[in-house]
Coordinates of N, CA and C in Angstrom, one line a residue:
M296 N 7.5 24.6 2.2 CA 6.3 24.1 1.0 C 4.8 24.1 0.9
L297 N 4.6 24.0 2.4 CA 3.1 24.1 2.8 C 2.5 25.5 2.5
A298 N 3.6 26.4 3.2 CA 3.5 27.9 3.1 C 3.5 28.5 1.8
R299 N 4.1 28.0 0.8 CA 4.4 28.4 -0.5 C 3.8 27.9 -1.4
E300 N 4.2 26.7 -2.0 CA 3.9 26.3 -2.9 C 2.8 25.7 -3.1
L301 N 2.5 24.9 -1.7 CA 0.9 24.1 -1.5 C -0.2 25.1 -1.1
R302 N 0.0 26.4 -0.3 CA -0.7 27.1 0.3 C -1.8 27.0 -0.8
A303 N -2.1 27.5 -1.8 CA -3.2 27.4 -2.5 C -4.2 26.0 -2.7
Y304 N -3.5 25.2 -2.6 CA -3.9 23.5 -3.1 C -4.3 23.0 -1.7
R305 N -4.2 23.7 -0.4 CA -4.8 22.8 0.6 C -5.6 21.9 1.1
D306 N -7.0 22.2 0.4 CA -8.0 21.7 0.2 C -7.9 20.2 -0.5
E307 N -6.7 20.3 -1.5 CA -6.5 18.9 -1.9 C -5.1 18.3 -1.8
V308 N -4.9 18.4 -0.5 CA -3.6 17.7 0.3 C -4.0 17.4 1.4
T309 N -3.4 15.8 1.4 CA -3.8 15.3 2.6 C -2.6 15.6 3.6
V310 N -2.5 15.8 4.7 CA -1.5 16.2 5.5 C -1.7 15.4 6.8
S311 N -0.9 14.8 7.2 CA -0.8 13.4 8.5 C 0.4 13.8 9.4
T312 N 0.4 13.5 10.5 CA 1.3 13.7 11.1 C 0.8 12.5 12.3
K313 N 1.9 12.4 13.5 CA 1.6 11.0 14.5 C 2.3 11.3 15.7
A314 N 2.1 10.5 16.8 CA 2.7 10.8 18.1 C 2.7 9.5 18.9
G315 N 3.8 9.3 19.3 CA 3.9 7.8 20.2 C 5.5 7.4 20.4
N316 N 6.0 7.6 19.3 CA 7.8 7.4 19.3 C 8.5 8.6 20.6
Q317 N 9.6 8.2 20.9 CA 10.3 9.0 21.7 C 10.8 10.3 21.2
V318 N 10.4 11.5 21.8 CA 10.8 12.5 21.3 C 11.4 13.2 22.2
A319 N 11.8 12.9 23.3 CA 12.1 13.7 24.6 C 12.7 12.7 25.6
P320 N 13.7 12.8 26.1 CA 13.9 11.9 27.6 C 13.3 11.8 28.8
H321 N 12.4 12.7 28.7 CA 11.5 12.9 30.2 C 10.3 11.8 30.2
P322 N 9.6 11.3 31.1 CA 8.5 10.4 30.9 C 7.5 10.6 30.2
Y323 N 7.3 12.1 29.9 CA 6.2 12.6 29.1 C 6.5 12.7 27.7
G324 N 7.9 12.4 27.2 CA 8.5 12.2 26.1 C 8.0 11.4 24.9
S325 N 7.0 10.4 25.2 CA 6.8 9.5 24.4 C 5.6 8.9 24.6
G326 N 4.9 7.7 24.0 CA 3.5 6.8 24.3 C 2.4 7.7 23.8
S327 N 1.1 7.1 24.5 CA -0.1 7.7 23.8 C -0.7 8.0 25.1
S328 N -0.3 8.9 26.1 CA -1.0 9.1 27.2 C -1.8 10.5 26.8
R329 N -2.7 11.2 27.3 CA -3.5 12.3 26.9 C -2.4 13.6 26.8
R330 N -1.6 13.6 27.7 CA -1.0 14.8 27.9 C 0.1 14.4 26.6
H331 N 0.6 13.4 26.3 CA 1.6 13.5 25.1 C 1.0 13.8 23.8
L332 N -0.1 13.2 23.6 CA -0.9 13.5 22.6 C -1.2 14.6 22.2
F333 N -1.5 15.5 23.2 CA -2.2 17.1 22.8 C -0.9 17.7 22.7
A334 N 0.7 17.4 23.5 CA 1.3 18.1 23.2 C 1.9 17.8 21.7
E335 N 1.8 16.5 21.4 CA 2.8 16.3 19.9 C 1.8 17.2 18.7
I336 N 0.3 17.0 19.0 CA -0.6 17.6 17.8 C -0.4 19.1 18.0
D337 N -0.1 19.6 19.0 CA -0.1 21.2 18.9 C 1.4 21.6 18.8
R338 N 2.4 20.9 18.7 CA 3.7 20.8 18.4 C 3.5 21.0 16.6
S339 N 3.0 19.7 16.4 CA 3.0 19.5 14.8 C 2.5 20.6 14.2
L340 N 1.2 21.3 14.7 CA 0.4 22.3 13.8 C 1.5 23.4 14.0
T341 N 2.1 23.8 15.0 CA 2.8 25.1 15.1 C 4.4 24.7 14.0
R342 N 4.5 23.8 13.6 CA 5.9 23.6 13.1 C 5.2 23.6 11.6
L343 N 3.6 23.1 11.1 CA 3.5 22.6 9.9 C 2.8 24.2 9.7
G344 N 2.6 25.1 10.7 CA 1.8 26.3 10.3 C 0.3 26.2 9.7
L345 N 0.0 25.2 10.5 CA -1.5 25.0 9.9 C -2.5 24.9 11.2
D346 N -3.8 25.0 10.9 CA -5.0 24.9 12.1 C -5.0 23.6 12.2
H347 N -4.8 22.7 11.8 CA -5.5 21.4 11.7 C -4.7 20.4 10.5
V348 N -4.7 19.0 10.7 CA -4.1 18.0 10.2 C -5.3 17.3 9.7
D349 N -5.5 16.3 8.6 CA -6.3 15.7 8.1 C -6.3 14.7 8.9
V350 N -5.2 14.1 9.2 CA -5.2 12.5 9.9 C -4.3 12.6 11.2
F351 N -4.5 12.2 12.2 CA -3.4 12.3 13.2 C -3.5 11.0 13.7
Y352 N -2.4 10.5 13.9 CA -2.1 8.8 13.8 C -1.5 8.8 15.6
S353 N -2.0 7.8 16.1 CA -1.4 7.2 17.6 C -0.6 6.2 17.0
H354 N 0.6 6.5 16.9 CA 1.6 5.6 16.2 C 2.2 4.5 16.8
R355 N 1.7 4.5 18.2 CA 2.1 2.9 19.1 C 1.0 2.7 20.0
H356 N 0.9 1.5 20.5 CA 0.1 1.2 21.5 C 1.2 1.4 22.7
D357 N 0.9 2.0 23.7 CA 1.5 2.3 24.8 C 0.8 1.5 26.0
P358 N 1.4 0.2 26.5 CA 0.9 -0.4 27.7 C 1.0 0.4 28.6
A359 N 1.9 1.4 28.8 CA 1.6 2.0 30.2 C 0.3 2.9 30.5
T360 N -0.4 3.2 29.2 CA -1.7 4.4 29.2 C -2.7 3.3 29.1
P361 N -3.9 3.5 29.6 CA -5.0 2.8 29.4 C -5.5 3.1 28.0
L362 N -6.1 2.3 27.3 CA -6.6 2.5 26.2 C -7.6 3.3 26.0
D363 N -8.7 3.4 27.1 CA -9.5 4.4 26.9 C -9.1 5.8 27.1
E364 N -7.8 6.0 28.1 CA -7.2 7.2 27.9 C -6.9 8.0 26.5
T365 N -6.3 6.8 25.7 CA -6.0 7.0 24.5 C -6.9 7.5 23.7
A366 N -7.9 6.8 23.7 CA -9.0 6.8 22.9 C -10.1 8.0 23.0
E367 N -9.9 8.7 24.4 CA -10.6 9.7 24.6 C -9.9 10.8 24.3
A368 N -8.4 11.0 24.1 CA -7.7 12.1 24.0 C -7.8 12.1 22.4
L369 N -7.5 11.1 21.6 CA -7.8 11.2 20.2 C -9.4 11.8 19.8
A370 N -10.3 11.1 20.3 CA -11.6 11.6 20.0 C -11.6 13.3 20.4
D371 N -11.2 13.4 21.3 CA -10.9 15.1 21.8 C -10.4 16.3 20.8
I372 N -9.3 15.5 20.3 CA -8.4 16.2 19.4 C -9.4 16.1 17.8
V373 N -10.0 15.4 17.9 CA -11.2 15.5 16.4 C -12.0 16.6 16.9
R374 N -12.5 16.6 18.1 CA -13.7 17.4 18.6 C -13.3 19.0 18.5
Q375 N -11.5 19.1 18.9 CA -11.5 20.5 19.3 C -11.1 21.0 17.4
G376 N -11.1 20.1 16.6 CA -10.9 20.6 15.4 C -9.1 20.7 15.0
K377 N -8.5 19.8 15.7 CA -7.2 19.7 15.6 C -6.7 18.7 14.4
A378 N -8.0 17.5 14.5 CA -7.4 16.8 13.3 C -8.8 16.5 12.5
R379 N -9.0 15.6 11.6 CA -10.3 16.0 10.6 C -10.6 14.1 11.0
Y380 N -9.6 13.2 11.1 CA -9.7 12.2 11.1 C -8.5 11.3 12.2
I381 N -8.8 10.2 12.6 CA -7.7 9.8 13.8 C -7.4 8.2 12.7
G382 N -6.0 7.9 12.8 CA -5.4 7.0 12.8 C -4.6 6.0 13.8
L383 N -4.1 5.0 13.4 CA -3.5 3.9 14.4 C -2.5 3.3 13.7
S384 N -1.3 3.2 14.1 CA -0.3 2.4 13.6 C 0.6 1.8 14.7
N385 N 1.1 0.4 14.2 CA 1.5 -0.6 15.1 C 1.0 -0.9 16.5
Y386 N -0.4 -1.2 16.3 CA -1.1 -1.5 17.6 C -1.3 -3.2 17.2
A387 N -0.9 -4.1 18.0 CA -1.4 -5.4 17.7 C -3.0 -5.5 17.8
P388 N -3.3 -6.6 16.8 CA -4.8 -6.8 16.7 C -5.9 -6.9 17.9
N389 N -5.3 -7.5 18.9 CA -6.3 -7.4 20.3 C -6.5 -5.8 20.7
A390 N -5.7 -5.1 20.9 CA -5.3 -3.8 21.1 C -6.3 -3.0 20.2
L391 N -6.0 -3.0 18.9 CA -6.5 -2.3 17.7 C -8.0 -2.4 17.9
H392 N -8.4 -4.0 17.7 CA -10.0 -4.2 17.9 C -10.6 -3.6 19.2
T393 N -10.0 -3.6 20.5 CA -10.5 -2.9 21.2 C -10.7 -1.5 21.3
I394 N -9.6 -0.6 20.9 CA -9.6 0.8 20.8 C -10.6 1.2 19.9
A395 N -10.3 0.5 18.5 CA -11.5 0.7 17.3 C -12.8 0.9 17.9
E396 N -13.1 -0.1 18.9 CA -14.6 -0.2 19.4 C -14.8 1.2 20.4
M397 N -14.0 1.7 21.0 CA -14.1 2.6 22.2 C -14.1 3.9 21.1
L398 N -13.4 4.1 20.2 CA -13.5 5.4 19.1 C -14.7 5.4 18.6
A399 N -15.3 4.0 17.8 CA -16.3 4.4 17.1 C -17.7 4.6 18.1
E400 N -17.5 4.3 19.7 CA -18.7 4.6 20.5 C -18.3 6.1 21.0
L401 N -17.0 6.8 20.9 CA -17.1 8.2 20.9 C -17.5 8.9 20.0
G402 N -18.0 8.3 18.8 CA -18.5 9.1 17.5 C -17.0 9.7 16.5
T403 N -15.8 8.8 16.8 CA -14.8 9.4 16.2 C -14.2 8.0 15.1
P404 N -15.0 7.1 14.6 CA -14.3 5.6 14.3 C -12.7 6.3 13.8
V405 N -12.2 5.1 13.8 CA -10.6 4.9 13.3 C -11.3 4.9 11.7
A406 N -10.3 5.9 11.0 CA -10.3 5.8 9.7 C -9.2 5.2 8.7
L407 N -8.1 5.3 9.3 CA -7.2 4.5 8.7 C -5.9 3.9 9.8
V408 N -5.7 2.8 9.2 CA -4.2 2.1 10.1 C -3.3 1.9 9.1
Q409 N -2.1 2.3 9.6 CA -0.8 2.1 9.2 C 0.0 1.0 9.6
P410 N 0.2 -0.3 8.7 CA 0.9 -1.6 9.2 C 2.1 -1.6 8.2
R411 N 3.0 -2.4 8.4 CA 4.0 -2.8 7.6 C 3.4 -4.1 6.9
Y412 N 3.7 -3.9 5.5 CA 2.9 -4.9 4.6 C 3.7 -5.2 3.2
S413 N 4.1 -6.2 3.0 CA 5.0 -6.6 1.5 C 5.2 -8.2 1.4
L414 N 5.6 -8.6 0.1 CA 5.6 -9.9 -0.3 C 6.7 -10.6 1.0
L415 N 7.2 -9.7 1.6 CA 8.2 -10.5 2.8 C 7.5 -10.3 4.1
D416 N 6.6 -9.6 4.3 CA 5.8 -9.7 5.5 C 4.5 -9.4 5.4
R417 N 3.9 -10.6 5.4 CA 2.3 -10.8 5.3 C 1.4 -11.0 6.4
A418 N 2.0 -10.7 7.6 CA 1.6 -10.9 8.8 C -0.1 -10.6 9.1
I419 N -0.4 -9.2 8.2 CA -1.8 -8.7 8.4 C -2.6 -9.6 7.7
E420 N -2.3 -10.6 7.0 CA -3.3 -11.6 6.1 C -3.6 -12.5 7.3
R421 N -3.2 -12.9 8.3 CA -3.5 -13.9 9.2 C -4.8 -14.1 9.8
P422 N -5.4 -15.1 9.7 CA -6.7 -14.8 10.6 C -7.0 -13.9 11.8
G423 N -7.9 -13.0 12.0 CA -8.3 -12.2 12.9 C -7.1 -11.0 13.1
D424 N -6.4 -10.9 12.1 CA -5.3 -9.5 11.9 C -5.9 -8.6 11.3
L425 N -5.3 -7.8 10.6 CA -5.6 -6.5 10.1 C -6.8 -6.4 9.0
L426 N -6.5 -7.2 8.1 CA -7.3 -7.3 7.0 C -8.8 -7.9 7.5
D427 N -8.7 -8.6 8.3 CA -10.1 -9.4 8.8 C -10.7 -8.0 9.6
L428 N -9.9 -7.0 10.3 CA -10.3 -6.1 11.2 C -10.8 -5.2 10.6
S429 N -10.2 -4.9 9.1 CA -10.4 -3.9 8.4 C -11.8 -4.1 7.9
D430 N -12.2 -5.1 7.5 CA -13.5 -5.2 7.0 C -14.6 -5.3 8.2
R431 N -14.4 -5.7 9.6 CA -14.8 -5.4 10.7 C -15.2 -3.9 11.0
H432 N -14.1 -3.1 11.3 CA -14.1 -2.0 11.3 C -14.6 -1.1 10.6
R433 N -14.3 -0.9 9.5 CA -14.6 -0.3 8.2 C -13.4 0.9 8.1
F434 N -12.1 0.4 8.2 CA -11.0 1.3 8.1 C -10.4 1.2 7.0
G435 N -9.4 2.1 6.4 CA -8.4 1.7 5.4 C -7.2 1.6 5.8
I436 N -6.5 0.8 5.0 CA -5.1 0.6 5.3 C -4.2 1.6 4.4
V437 N -3.4 1.9 5.1 CA -2.1 3.0 4.6 C -0.8 2.1 4.9
V438 N -0.2 1.3 3.7 CA 1.0 0.3 4.1 C 2.2 1.0 3.9
Y439 N 2.8 1.0 5.2 CA 4.7 1.1 5.0 C 5.7 0.3 4.8
S440 N 6.3 0.5 4.3 CA 7.9 -0.4 4.1 C 7.2 -1.3 3.1
P441 N 6.7 -1.2 1.8 CA 6.1 -1.9 0.7 C 7.0 -2.6 0.2
L442 N 8.1 -2.0 -0.2 CA 9.1 -3.0 -0.8 C 10.5 -3.6 0.4
A443 N 9.8 -3.5 1.3 CA 10.8 -4.3 2.5 C 12.1 -3.9 2.2
Q444 N 12.1 -2.3 2.5 CA 13.5 -1.5 3.1 C 14.4 -1.7 1.8
G445 N 13.6 -1.9 0.5 CA 14.6 -2.4 -0.8 C 14.9 -3.9 -1.0
L446 N 14.1 -4.4 -0.3 CA 14.8 -5.9 -0.6 C 14.1 -6.4 -1.4
L447 N 12.8 -5.7 -2.2 CA 11.8 -6.0 -2.8 C 12.2 -5.2 -4.6
T448 N 13.6 -5.1 -4.5 CA 13.7 -4.5 -5.6 C 15.1 -4.8 -6.2
D449 N 15.7 -4.7 -7.3 CA 16.7 -5.2 -8.1 C 18.4 -4.8 -7.5
K450 N 18.4 -4.2 -6.2 CA 19.6 -3.3 -6.2 C 20.3 -4.5 -5.7
Y451 N 20.0 -5.8 -5.1 CA 21.1 -6.8 -4.4 C 21.3 -8.0 -5.4
L452 N 20.6 -7.8 -6.4 CA 20.8 -9.0 -7.1 C 22.2 -9.4 -7.5
A453 N 23.1 -8.5 -7.8 CA 24.6 -8.9 -8.1 C 25.2 -9.6 -6.9
G454 N 24.5 -9.7 -5.6 CA 25.1 -10.0 -4.2 C 26.0 -8.9 -3.7
E455 N 26.1 -7.9 -3.9 CA 26.8 -6.6 -3.5 C 26.2 -5.7 -3.0
I456 N 26.3 -4.8 -2.1 CA 25.5 -3.7 -1.7 C 26.3 -2.2 -2.3
P457 N 25.1 -1.7 -3.0 CA 25.7 -0.6 -3.5 C 25.7 0.6 -2.5
E458 N 26.7 1.6 -2.9 CA 27.2 2.7 -2.3 C 25.9 3.4 -1.7
D459 N 24.7 3.8 -2.5 CA 23.4 4.2 -2.0 C 22.5 3.3 -1.4
A460 N 22.7 2.0 -1.0 CA 21.8 1.3 -0.4 C 21.5 1.8 1.1
R461 N 20.7 1.3 1.3 CA 20.0 1.0 2.8 C 20.8 0.3 3.7
A462 N 20.9 -0.9 3.2 CA 21.7 -2.2 3.6 C 22.8 -1.4 4.4
G463 N 23.2 -2.0 5.8 CA 24.1 -1.8 6.4 C 24.4 -0.3 7.0
R464 N 23.5 0.5 6.9 CA 23.5 2.0 7.2 C 22.2 2.4 8.2
S465 N 21.2 1.4 7.6 CA 20.0 1.7 8.4 C 19.7 0.7 9.7
E466 N 19.0 1.3 10.9 CA 18.9 0.5 12.1 C 17.7 -0.5 11.8
F467 N 17.1 -0.3 10.7 CA 16.2 -1.3 10.3 C 16.6 -2.5 9.2
L468 N 17.8 -2.5 8.8 CA 18.4 -3.1 7.6 C 19.7 -3.4 7.6
G469 N 19.9 -4.8 8.1 CA 21.6 -5.0 8.3 C 22.1 -5.4 6.9
T470 N 23.1 -6.4 7.1 CA 23.7 -6.9 5.5 C 23.4 -8.8 5.7
D471 N 22.8 -9.2 6.7 CA 22.9 -10.6 6.8 C 21.8 -11.4 6.1
F472 N 21.0 -10.6 5.6 CA 19.9 -11.0 4.8 C 20.3 -11.6 3.2
L473 N 21.4 -10.8 2.9 CA 22.3 -10.9 1.8 C 22.4 -12.5 1.6
T474 N 21.9 -13.5 1.3 CA 22.2 -15.2 1.4 C 21.7 -15.2 -0.1
E475 N 22.2 -16.6 -0.6 CA 21.9 -17.3 -1.6 C 20.5 -17.8 -2.0
E476 N 19.7 -18.0 -0.7 CA 18.2 -18.1 -0.8 C 17.7 -16.8 -0.9
Y477 N 18.0 -15.6 -0.5 CA 17.7 -14.5 -0.8 C 17.7 -14.0 -2.4
R478 N 18.8 -13.9 -3.3 CA 19.3 -13.9 -4.1 C 18.5 -14.5 -5.3
E479 N 18.1 -15.9 -5.0 CA 17.3 -16.8 -5.8 C 15.7 -16.4 -6.0
S480 N 15.5 -15.9 -4.8 CA 13.8 -15.6 -5.0 C 13.7 -14.2 -5.8
A481 N 14.8 -13.3 -5.2 CA 14.9 -12.1 -5.6 C 15.0 -11.9 -7.6
R482 N 15.7 -13.0 -7.6 CA 16.1 -13.2 -9.4 C 14.5 -13.9 -9.8
A483 N 13.8 -14.9 -9.0 CA 12.7 -15.2 -9.6 C 11.8 -14.2 -9.8
L484 N 11.6 -13.2 -8.5 CA 10.7 -12.4 -8.7 C 10.8 -11.4 -10.0
A485 N 12.2 -10.9 -10.1 CA 12.6 -10.5 -11.3 C 11.9 -10.9 -12.6
S486 N 12.0 -11.8 -12.8 CA 11.7 -12.7 -14.2 C 10.3 -12.9 -14.2
V487 N 9.2 -12.9 -13.0 CA 8.1 -12.9 -13.0 C 7.8 -11.3 -13.2
A488 N 8.3 -10.4 -12.9 CA 8.0 -9.1 -13.1 C 8.1 -9.0 -14.7
A489 N 9.3 -9.1 -15.3 CA 9.5 -9.0 -17.0 C 8.8 -9.6 -17.3
S490 N 8.0 -10.7 -17.1 CA 7.2 -11.3 -18.0 C 5.6 -10.8 -18.1
I491 N 5.6 -9.9 -17.1 CA 4.2 -9.0 -17.3 C 4.5 -7.4 -17.7
G492 N 5.8 -7.4 -18.1 CA 6.3 -5.9 -18.6 C 6.6 -5.0 -17.6
S493 N 6.9 -5.4 -16.3 CA 7.2 -4.5 -15.1 C 8.6 -4.7 -14.5
T494 N 8.7 -3.8 -13.5 CA 10.3 -4.0 -12.8 C 9.6 -5.0 -11.6
T495 N 10.9 -5.1 -11.0 CA 10.6 -5.9 -9.5 C 9.3 -5.2 -8.6
P496 N 10.1 -3.8 -8.5 CA 9.3 -2.8 -7.4 C 7.6 -2.6 -7.7
Q497 N 7.5 -2.4 -9.1 CA 6.2 -2.3 -9.7 C 5.3 -3.4 -9.7
L498 N 5.8 -4.6 -9.6 CA 5.0 -5.8 -9.4 C 4.8 -5.7 -7.6
A499 N 5.8 -5.7 -7.1 CA 5.5 -6.1 -5.5 C 4.4 -4.7 -5.2
L500 N 4.3 -3.6 -5.6 CA 3.6 -2.6 -5.3 C 2.2 -3.0 -5.6
R501 N 2.1 -3.4 -7.2 CA 0.6 -3.9 -7.6 C 0.1 -4.9 -7.0
W502 N 0.9 -5.8 -6.3 CA 0.5 -7.0 -5.4 C -0.1 -6.5 -4.2
I503 N 0.2 -5.1 -3.8 CA 0.0 -5.1 -2.4 C -1.7 -4.3 -2.8
L504 N -1.7 -3.5 -4.0 CA -2.7 -2.9 -4.3 C -4.1 -3.8 -4.5
R505 N -3.6 -5.0 -4.9 CA -4.9 -5.9 -4.9 C -5.6 -6.0 -4.0
K506 N -5.3 -5.9 -2.9 CA -6.3 -5.7 -1.8 C -7.2 -4.5 -1.6
H507 N -8.7 -4.8 -1.8 CA -9.3 -3.6 -1.4 C -9.3 -2.8 -0.5
A508 N -8.8 -3.2 0.8 CA -8.7 -2.7 2.0 C -7.6 -1.5 1.8
V509 N -6.9 -1.5 0.7 CA -5.4 -0.9 1.0 C -6.0 0.2 0.5
T510 N -5.9 1.5 1.1 CA -6.4 3.0 0.9 C -5.3 3.8 -0.1
S511 N -3.8 3.5 0.5 CA -2.7 3.9 0.0 C -1.4 3.3 0.3
V512 N -0.4 3.5 -0.2 CA 0.9 2.9 0.1 C 1.9 4.1 0.0
L513 N 2.8 4.0 1.2 CA 3.9 5.1 1.5 C 4.7 4.8 1.0
L514 N 5.6 5.5 -0.2 CA 6.7 5.3 -1.0 C 7.7 6.1 -0.2
G515 N 9.3 5.3 -0.1 CA 10.1 6.3 0.3 C 11.3 5.9 -0.7
V516 N 11.5 7.1 -1.7 CA 12.5 7.0 -2.4 C 13.5 8.2 -2.4
S517 N 14.9 8.0 -3.2 CA 15.8 8.7 -3.2 C 16.2 9.7 -4.1
K518 N 15.5 9.1 -5.4 CA 15.3 10.0 -6.5 C 14.0 10.2 -7.3
P519 N 14.0 11.2 -7.6 CA 12.7 11.6 -8.5 C 12.2 10.3 -9.3
E520 N 13.3 10.0 -10.6 CA 12.9 8.8 -11.1 C 12.3 7.6 -10.5
Q521 N 12.5 7.5 -9.4 CA 12.3 6.3 -8.6 C 10.7 6.5 -8.2
L522 N 10.3 7.5 -8.0 CA 9.0 7.9 -7.6 C 8.3 7.7 -9.0
D523 N 8.6 7.9 -10.1 CA 7.8 8.2 -11.3 C 7.5 6.6 -11.6
V524 N 8.5 5.8 -11.7 CA 8.5 4.2 -11.8 C 7.6 3.3 -10.8
N525 N 7.8 3.9 -9.6 CA 6.7 3.2 -8.6 C 5.8 3.4 -8.7
L526 N 5.2 4.8 -9.0 CA 3.9 5.4 -9.1 C 3.2 4.6 -10.4
A527 N 4.0 4.3 -11.4 CA 3.2 3.5 -12.6 C 2.9 1.9 -12.2
S528 N 3.1 1.5 -11.1 CA 2.5 0.5 -10.5 C 1.0 0.4 -10.5
A529 N 0.2 1.5 -10.4 CA -1.1 1.8 -10.2 C -1.9 1.4 -11.9
Q530 N -0.9 1.5 -12.6 CA -1.6 1.2 -14.0 C -1.3 0.0 -14.8
L531 N -0.6 -0.9 -13.7 CA -0.7 -2.1 -14.1 C -2.1 -2.9 -14.2
P532 N -2.2 -3.9 -15.0 CA -3.5 -4.7 -15.3 C -3.7 -5.3 -13.8
E533 N -4.5 -6.2 -13.5 CA -5.0 -6.8 -12.3 C -4.4 -8.1 -12.5
L534 N -3.8 -8.5 -11.5 CA -2.9 -9.7 -11.5 C -3.5 -10.7 -11.3
S535 N -3.1 -11.7 -12.2 CA -3.8 -13.2 -12.8 C -3.7 -14.2 -11.5
A536 N -4.6 -15.3 -11.6 CA -4.8 -16.2 -10.5 C -3.3 -16.7 -10.5
E537 N -3.1 -17.2 -11.6 CA -1.7 -17.8 -12.1 C -0.2 -17.3 -11.4
L538 N -0.4 -15.7 -11.6 CA 0.6 -15.1 -11.0 C 0.4 -15.1 -9.8
L539 N -0.4 -14.8 -9.1 CA -0.7 -14.6 -7.6 C -0.1 -15.9 -7.1
A540 N -0.5 -17.1 -7.7 CA 0.0 -18.4 -7.0 C 1.5 -18.7 -7.2
R541 N 2.1 -18.1 -8.3 CA 3.5 -18.2 -8.3 C 4.1 -17.4 -7.0
L542 N 3.6 -16.1 -7.0 CA 4.1 -15.5 -6.1 C 4.0 -15.8 -4.3
D543 N 3.0 -16.8 -4.3 CA 2.6 -17.3 -3.0 C 3.8 -18.2 -3.0
E544 N 4.6 -19.1 -3.9 CA 5.6 -20.0 -4.1 C 6.4 -19.5 -3.5
L545 N 6.7 -18.3 -3.9 CA 8.1 -17.7 -3.8 C 8.1 -17.0 -2.2
Y546 N 7.4 -16.3 -2.0 CA 6.9 -15.7 -0.7 C 5.8 -16.4 0.1
S547 N 6.0 -17.3 1.2 CA 5.0 -18.3 1.8 C 3.5 -17.3 2.1
D548 N 2.7 -17.8 1.9 CA 1.2 -17.3 2.0 C 1.0 -17.6 3.7
T549 N 1.3 -16.1 4.5 CA 1.1 -16.5 5.9 C -0.4 -16.8 6.4
R550 N -1.2 -16.5 5.4 CA -2.7 -17.0 5.9 C -2.6 -18.6 6.6
K551 N -1.6 -19.2 6.0 CA -1.6 -20.3 6.6 C -1.0 -20.8 7.4
D552 N -0.3 -19.8 8.4 CA 0.5 -20.0 9.4 C -0.3 -20.2 10.4

């Protein structure tokens, strides 16, 4: 796709890649060491057929590698022109704050951080967590799992698991969530969505986009029409204070935890 259909539009496309998860069984096959980060950016560029990516993510904090080694490697990757910006993902707040300060001192501040965030997972709202750090370090937030693996859709309202559903087939989503309490909250969410002329996923996505720090949302879809519907969430009007309060009732506001 990059070599053919999108080649003429390279300057209009943001290409991101990441390193950190296990890709080989040997000791250097994962983590955030200088060796692994450089090996993975080089392999990604070869596979992509590009001379650089726009964003390179350190996809997880590696406790076996000093943070300053990770920071210096990421800064060098930018200096060598292999990436334009640096991103971080799955770092605990304390580690993220520390490495963000290191990268700023090295002249390559963190541009983006990629957390999980949804009505069902509001941890980044807690004091001292990601939203606070975004203000402090001035990075954008790219949300993944915004629909909580499909739990914030109408897919499971009937109490059964459709054949094309992720539940029961994904290592991240079993079937034990399918309780009456879940169905009640899902039905209530669907009712709230209908009251403003949207679908449940559109409301869940618009709720995320209410935060100024959110730069983008990663959407995983299995059908083109799902993408069309989800993208329409950006066109919904700003959510009212009353509606936001109702969503807080349905899905606890973790800022109070």
